[in-house]
mmCIF file of C-alpha atoms and ligand atoms in Angstrom:
data_model
loop_
_atom_site.group_PDB
_atom_site.id
_atom_site.type_symbol
_atom_site.label_atom_id
_atom_site.label_comp_id
_atom_site.label_asym_id
_atom_site.label_seq_id
_atom_site.Cartn_x
_atom_site.Cartn_y
_atom_site.Cartn_z
ATOM 1 C CA UNK A 1 93.054 44.374 135.268
ATOM 2 C CA UNK A 2 92.951 44.049 131.465
ATOM 3 C CA UNK A 3 96.223 43.626 130.873
ATOM 4 C CA UNK A 4 96.059 40.505 132.906
ATOM 5 C CA UNK A 5 92.934 39.685 131.270
ATOM 6 C CA UNK A 6 94.423 39.443 128.598
ATOM 7 C CA UNK A 7 97.953 37.913 129.674
ATOM 8 C CA UNK A 8 95.602 34.763 131.235
ATOM 9 C CA UNK A 9 93.804 34.538 127.590
ATOM 10 C CA UNK A 10 97.073 34.852 125.595
ATOM 11 C CA UNK A 11 99.041 31.809 128.089
ATOM 12 C CA UNK A 12 95.968 29.440 127.072
ATOM 13 C CA UNK A 13 96.597 29.771 123.309
ATOM 14 C CA UNK A 14 96.632 27.196 121.099
ATOM 15 C CA UNK A 15 95.568 28.343 117.305
ATOM 16 C CA UNK A 16 99.194 26.952 116.273
ATOM 17 C CA UNK A 17 99.584 23.011 116.297
ATOM 18 C CA UNK A 18 102.616 22.542 115.035
ATOM 19 C CA UNK A 19 103.798 25.695 117.873
ATOM 20 C CA UNK A 20 101.619 24.498 120.644
ATOM 21 C CA UNK A 21 104.039 20.679 119.748
ATOM 22 C CA UNK A 22 106.727 21.753 119.949
ATOM 23 C CA UNK A 23 106.399 24.130 122.898
ATOM 24 C CA UNK A 24 105.053 21.110 124.900
ATOM 25 C CA UNK A 25 108.229 18.430 123.680
ATOM 26 C CA UNK A 26 110.741 20.697 125.167
ATOM 27 C CA UNK A 27 108.950 21.224 128.070
ATOM 28 C CA UNK A 28 108.423 17.663 129.294
ATOM 29 C CA UNK A 29 112.491 17.013 127.874
ATOM 30 C CA UNK A 30 113.819 19.417 129.065
ATOM 31 C CA UNK A 31 118.001 20.454 128.549
ATOM 32 C CA UNK A 32 120.122 18.244 130.783
ATOM 33 C CA UNK A 33 120.916 21.678 132.867
ATOM 34 C CA UNK A 34 117.656 22.829 133.485
ATOM 35 C CA UNK A 35 116.350 18.759 134.470
ATOM 36 C CA UNK A 36 115.163 19.804 137.856
ATOM 37 C CA UNK A 37 113.126 22.974 136.866
ATOM 38 C CA UNK A 38 109.556 22.968 135.754
ATOM 39 C CA UNK A 39 109.398 24.307 132.081
ATOM 40 C CA UNK A 40 106.566 27.071 131.409
ATOM 41 C CA UNK A 41 105.205 25.432 128.317
ATOM 42 C CA UNK A 42 103.166 28.136 127.228
ATOM 43 C CA UNK A 43 102.784 31.150 125.261
ATOM 44 C CA UNK A 44 104.512 33.838 126.629
ATOM 45 C CA UNK A 45 102.689 37.086 127.800
ATOM 46 C CA UNK A 46 103.686 40.822 128.026
ATOM 47 C CA UNK A 47 105.671 41.533 130.787
ATOM 48 C CA UNK A 48 106.802 44.761 132.563
ATOM 49 C CA UNK A 49 105.222 48.438 133.096
ATOM 50 C CA UNK A 50 101.374 48.252 132.568
ATOM 51 C CA UNK A 51 101.421 51.622 131.415
ATOM 52 C CA UNK A 52 104.517 51.516 129.859
ATOM 53 C CA UNK A 53 106.330 54.539 127.140
ATOM 54 C CA UNK A 54 108.265 52.267 125.873
ATOM 55 C CA UNK A 55 107.234 49.298 124.059
ATOM 56 C CA UNK A 56 110.226 46.870 122.849
ATOM 57 C CA UNK A 57 108.599 43.975 120.170
ATOM 58 C CA UNK A 58 110.506 40.835 119.990
ATOM 59 C CA UNK A 59 110.645 37.963 117.790
ATOM 60 C CA UNK A 60 109.571 35.112 119.788
ATOM 61 C CA UNK A 61 110.365 33.736 123.298
ATOM 62 C CA UNK A 62 113.523 31.040 122.996
ATOM 63 C CA UNK A 63 113.027 26.934 123.906
ATOM 64 C CA UNK A 64 115.230 27.162 126.911
ATOM 65 C CA UNK A 65 114.747 30.705 127.898
ATOM 66 C CA UNK A 66 110.824 32.244 128.248
ATOM 67 C CA UNK A 67 109.587 28.690 126.879
ATOM 68 C CA UNK A 68 111.221 27.731 130.600
ATOM 69 C CA UNK A 69 110.589 31.371 132.806
ATOM 70 C CA UNK A 70 107.314 31.648 131.167
ATOM 71 C CA UNK A 71 108.355 35.681 131.337
ATOM 72 C CA UNK A 72 110.007 37.155 128.232
ATOM 73 C CA UNK A 73 113.302 36.880 126.847
ATOM 74 C CA UNK A 74 114.135 35.545 131.045
ATOM 75 C CA UNK A 75 116.697 32.778 130.959
ATOM 76 C CA UNK A 76 118.517 32.857 127.463
ATOM 77 C CA UNK A 77 121.676 34.585 126.010
ATOM 78 C CA UNK A 78 119.712 37.336 124.163
ATOM 79 C CA UNK A 79 117.643 38.014 127.219
ATOM 80 C CA UNK A 80 121.121 38.623 129.144
ATOM 81 C CA UNK A 81 122.275 41.430 126.407
ATOM 82 C CA UNK A 82 118.761 42.621 126.641
ATOM 83 C CA UNK A 83 118.350 43.344 130.081
ATOM 84 C CA UNK A 84 122.045 43.999 131.186
ATOM 85 C CA UNK A 85 121.178 47.167 128.006
ATOM 86 C CA UNK A 86 118.022 48.330 129.895
ATOM 87 C CA UNK A 87 119.748 48.296 133.413
ATOM 88 C CA UNK A 88 122.694 49.788 131.591
ATOM 89 C CA UNK A 89 120.118 52.806 129.659
ATOM 90 C CA UNK A 90 118.087 53.568 133.009
ATOM 91 C CA UNK A 91 115.659 51.196 132.738
ATOM 92 C CA UNK A 92 116.247 48.049 134.492
ATOM 93 C CA UNK A 93 116.971 47.498 137.968
ATOM 94 C CA UNK A 94 119.459 44.890 137.972
ATOM 95 C CA UNK A 95 121.338 44.168 134.417
ATOM 96 C CA UNK A 96 120.327 40.259 134.882
ATOM 97 C CA UNK A 97 116.536 38.276 134.118
ATOM 98 C CA UNK A 98 117.083 34.965 135.280
ATOM 99 C CA UNK A 99 113.491 33.374 136.672
ATOM 100 C CA UNK A 100 110.266 34.861 136.976
ATOM 101 C CA UNK A 101 111.250 35.522 141.412
ATOM 102 C CA UNK A 102 114.268 37.471 140.829
ATOM 103 C CA UNK A 103 113.089 40.685 141.708
ATOM 104 C CA UNK A 104 113.151 42.242 138.232
ATOM 105 C CA UNK A 105 111.152 45.906 136.722
ATOM 106 C CA UNK A 106 111.274 48.008 134.260
ATOM 107 C CA UNK A 107 111.071 51.290 134.474
ATOM 108 C CA UNK A 108 108.277 52.819 131.875
ATOM 109 C CA UNK A 109 109.023 50.214 129.306
ATOM 110 C CA UNK A 110 107.227 46.810 128.888
ATOM 111 C CA UNK A 111 108.569 43.715 126.933
ATOM 112 C CA UNK A 112 106.015 41.187 124.301
ATOM 113 C CA UNK A 113 107.383 38.882 121.294
ATOM 114 C CA UNK A 114 105.473 39.078 118.020
ATOM 115 C CA UNK A 115 104.325 35.074 118.098
ATOM 116 C CA UNK A 116 103.961 34.129 121.789
ATOM 117 C CA UNK A 117 105.534 30.453 121.500
ATOM 118 C CA UNK A 118 108.925 29.114 120.868
ATOM 119 C CA UNK A 119 109.038 28.130 117.609
ATOM 120 C CA UNK A 120 111.741 25.190 116.273
ATOM 121 C CA UNK A 121 115.467 27.032 115.241
ATOM 122 C CA UNK A 122 113.378 30.110 116.234
ATOM 123 C CA UNK A 123 111.528 30.398 112.986
ATOM 124 C CA UNK A 124 108.140 30.930 112.981
ATOM 125 C CA UNK A 125 106.476 30.701 109.239
ATOM 126 C CA UNK A 126 104.233 33.286 107.839
ATOM 127 C CA UNK A 127 101.012 31.620 109.219
ATOM 128 C CA UNK A 128 102.206 31.503 112.803
ATOM 129 C CA UNK A 129 102.661 35.038 112.980
ATOM 130 C CA UNK A 130 99.714 36.451 111.116
ATOM 131 C CA UNK A 131 97.532 33.414 113.876
ATOM 132 C CA UNK A 132 99.518 35.498 116.538
ATOM 133 C CA UNK A 133 99.363 39.524 115.259
ATOM 134 C CA UNK A 134 95.641 39.429 116.971
ATOM 135 C CA UNK A 135 97.440 39.477 120.434
ATOM 136 C CA UNK A 136 99.399 41.602 120.036
ATOM 137 C CA UNK A 137 97.147 43.841 118.471
ATOM 138 C CA UNK A 138 94.796 43.377 121.683
ATOM 139 C CA UNK A 139 98.168 44.214 124.039
ATOM 140 C CA UNK A 140 98.733 47.744 121.962
ATOM 141 C CA UNK A 141 95.400 48.998 121.753
ATOM 142 C CA UNK A 142 95.407 48.791 125.859
ATOM 143 C CA UNK A 143 98.649 50.229 126.003
ATOM 144 C CA UNK A 144 98.287 52.963 122.833
ATOM 145 C CA UNK A 145 96.987 55.995 125.333
ATOM 146 C CA UNK A 146 100.833 55.089 127.280
ATOM 147 C CA UNK A 147 103.045 54.251 124.719
ATOM 148 C CA UNK A 148 105.423 57.037 123.071
ATOM 149 C CA UNK A 149 108.059 55.153 121.507
ATOM 150 C CA UNK A 150 107.690 51.173 120.148
ATOM 151 C CA UNK A 151 111.492 50.083 120.107
ATOM 152 C CA UNK A 152 111.310 46.927 117.681
ATOM 153 C CA UNK A 153 114.193 43.448 117.543
ATOM 154 C CA UNK A 154 114.960 42.634 114.672
ATOM 155 C CA UNK A 155 112.763 42.705 111.190
ATOM 156 C CA UNK A 156 110.591 40.440 112.233
ATOM 157 C CA UNK A 157 109.783 43.114 115.224
ATOM 158 C CA UNK A 158 109.717 46.171 112.580
ATOM 159 C CA UNK A 159 106.993 44.022 110.509
ATOM 160 C CA UNK A 160 104.692 43.027 112.810
ATOM 161 C CA UNK A 161 104.676 46.423 114.734
ATOM 162 C CA UNK A 162 104.042 47.907 111.759
ATOM 163 C CA UNK A 163 101.784 45.481 110.974
ATOM 164 C CA UNK A 164 99.801 46.347 114.255
ATOM 165 C CA UNK A 165 100.462 50.028 113.877
ATOM 166 C CA UNK A 166 98.394 49.494 110.617
ATOM 167 C CA UNK A 167 95.537 47.499 111.574
ATOM 168 C CA UNK A 168 94.630 50.345 114.577
ATOM 169 C CA UNK A 169 94.556 52.562 112.394
ATOM 170 C CA UNK A 170 97.679 54.495 113.094
ATOM 171 C CA UNK A 171 99.142 56.662 110.390
ATOM 172 C CA UNK A 172 102.607 54.831 109.253
ATOM 173 C CA UNK A 173 104.647 56.213 105.890
ATOM 174 C CA UNK A 174 104.478 54.712 102.857
ATOM 175 C CA UNK A 175 106.150 53.417 101.320
ATOM 176 C CA UNK A 176 106.638 50.976 104.755
ATOM 177 C CA UNK A 177 109.681 52.111 106.714
ATOM 178 C CA UNK A 178 112.521 50.061 105.925
ATOM 179 C CA UNK A 179 113.803 48.014 108.916
ATOM 180 C CA UNK A 180 117.724 48.331 109.778
ATOM 181 C CA UNK A 181 119.781 48.835 113.136
ATOM 182 C CA UNK A 182 119.326 52.053 113.926
ATOM 183 C CA UNK A 183 115.962 52.797 111.344
ATOM 184 C CA UNK A 184 113.341 55.341 112.684
ATOM 185 C CA UNK A 185 109.946 56.616 111.666
ATOM 186 C CA UNK A 186 106.962 58.509 113.230
ATOM 187 C CA UNK A 187 103.679 56.881 113.128
ATOM 188 C CA UNK A 188 100.611 58.653 114.172
ATOM 189 C CA UNK A 189 99.327 57.024 116.878
ATOM 190 C CA UNK A 190 95.639 58.282 118.095
ATOM 191 C CA UNK A 191 97.588 59.683 121.182
ATOM 192 C CA UNK A 192 99.759 61.347 119.176
ATOM 193 C CA UNK A 193 102.862 60.727 118.195
ATOM 194 C CA UNK A 194 104.771 57.193 118.471
ATOM 195 C CA UNK A 195 108.020 56.565 117.719
ATOM 196 C CA UNK A 196 109.631 53.701 116.209
ATOM 197 C CA UNK A 197 112.633 52.020 116.003
ATOM 198 C CA UNK A 198 115.056 49.755 115.080
ATOM 199 C CA UNK A 199 117.067 46.848 116.016
ATOM 200 C CA UNK A 200 119.402 44.222 115.202
ATOM 201 C CA UNK A 201 117.950 41.626 117.805
ATOM 202 C CA UNK A 202 120.274 40.195 120.676
ATOM 203 C CA UNK A 203 120.337 36.785 118.952
ATOM 204 C CA UNK A 204 124.095 35.002 119.312
ATOM 205 C CA UNK A 205 123.940 35.222 115.560
ATOM 206 C CA UNK A 206 124.084 38.622 116.030
ATOM 207 C CA UNK A 207 125.978 39.083 119.145
ATOM 208 C CA UNK A 208 128.321 35.929 118.767
ATOM 209 C CA UNK A 209 129.071 37.456 114.725
ATOM 210 C CA UNK A 210 129.698 41.449 116.479
ATOM 211 C CA UNK A 211 126.537 42.479 113.905
ATOM 212 C CA UNK A 212 125.561 43.711 116.945
ATOM 213 C CA UNK A 213 127.336 44.917 120.042
ATOM 214 C CA UNK A 214 126.532 46.613 123.323
ATOM 215 C CA UNK A 215 127.226 50.419 122.289
ATOM 216 C CA UNK A 216 125.144 49.612 119.275
ATOM 217 C CA UNK A 217 122.161 47.953 121.643
ATOM 218 C CA UNK A 218 122.845 50.901 124.808
ATOM 219 C CA UNK A 219 122.381 53.685 121.297
ATOM 220 C CA UNK A 220 119.189 52.658 120.497
ATOM 221 C CA UNK A 221 117.810 51.513 124.046
ATOM 222 C CA UNK A 222 119.455 55.118 125.443
ATOM 223 C CA UNK A 223 117.438 56.974 122.881
ATOM 224 C CA UNK A 224 113.753 54.966 123.985
ATOM 225 C CA UNK A 225 114.697 55.849 127.214
ATOM 226 C CA UNK A 226 114.345 59.156 126.589
ATOM 227 C CA UNK A 227 110.377 58.655 126.278
ATOM 228 C CA UNK A 228 110.098 57.825 129.587
ATOM 229 C CA UNK A 229 109.903 60.446 132.327
ATOM 230 C CA UNK A 230 108.987 63.511 130.431
HETATM 231 FE FE1 SF4 B 301 98.439 31.455 119.883
HETATM 232 FE FE2 SF4 B 301 100.510 33.005 119.517
HETATM 233 FE FE3 SF4 B 301 100.792 31.039 120.545
HETATM 234 FE FE4 SF4 B 301 99.964 30.293 117.746
HETATM 235 S S1 SF4 B 301 102.108 31.721 118.850
HETATM 236 S S2 SF4 B 301 98.948 29.313 119.501
HETATM 237 S S3 SF4 B 301 98.805 32.276 117.866
HETATM 238 S S4 SF4 B 301 100.451 32.280 121.267
#
């Protein structure tokens, strides 16, 4: 299938020298708590429903999260928040995401990262974001017949999503819709309207400080859940 083939191609990408070095160094050195585990140490493909009504676009894999487990948002604190919320709003069959064979399944939902390799300090450079964008373009092209709602986590996810939509020839409002938690914009996709929702990223920086609360995240993902099965 074409999505699996795309995932396989992404997983061998080496376009960004700095990120290749970092993802492999982290995987070789490991965190003490995971010393006995194999680390993935490669780019992270999209994961979830292959024909999703909802596509969630995050920032980048965490060094000891997805870069370890090989599955997007799996095995770190941001993922704990995201999957617990997806479960509360009915889009995930379980609230936790521990490793790639833990039985987790998403309903009508797929998750991708705007940048597919773990960056140092969770900060990809402008050049790295640009280099990785074609992977999102390809994934969006395959998913476009099904997607009715895009959920962008954080401003980097928001900009990556709008960029991909624009390059694909979708109608995107001008001036560019502004990111914010609860922001909404309607894009004209090739198969009709697609609603773009913005949420603060469930990074520890946001969740520890109370900038993002569980009810806030549930409100956005609950709105997205309304696009599944209808
Ligand atoms: Fe390739 Fe994207 Fe990883 Fe860069 S960040 S090496 S473009 S997968």
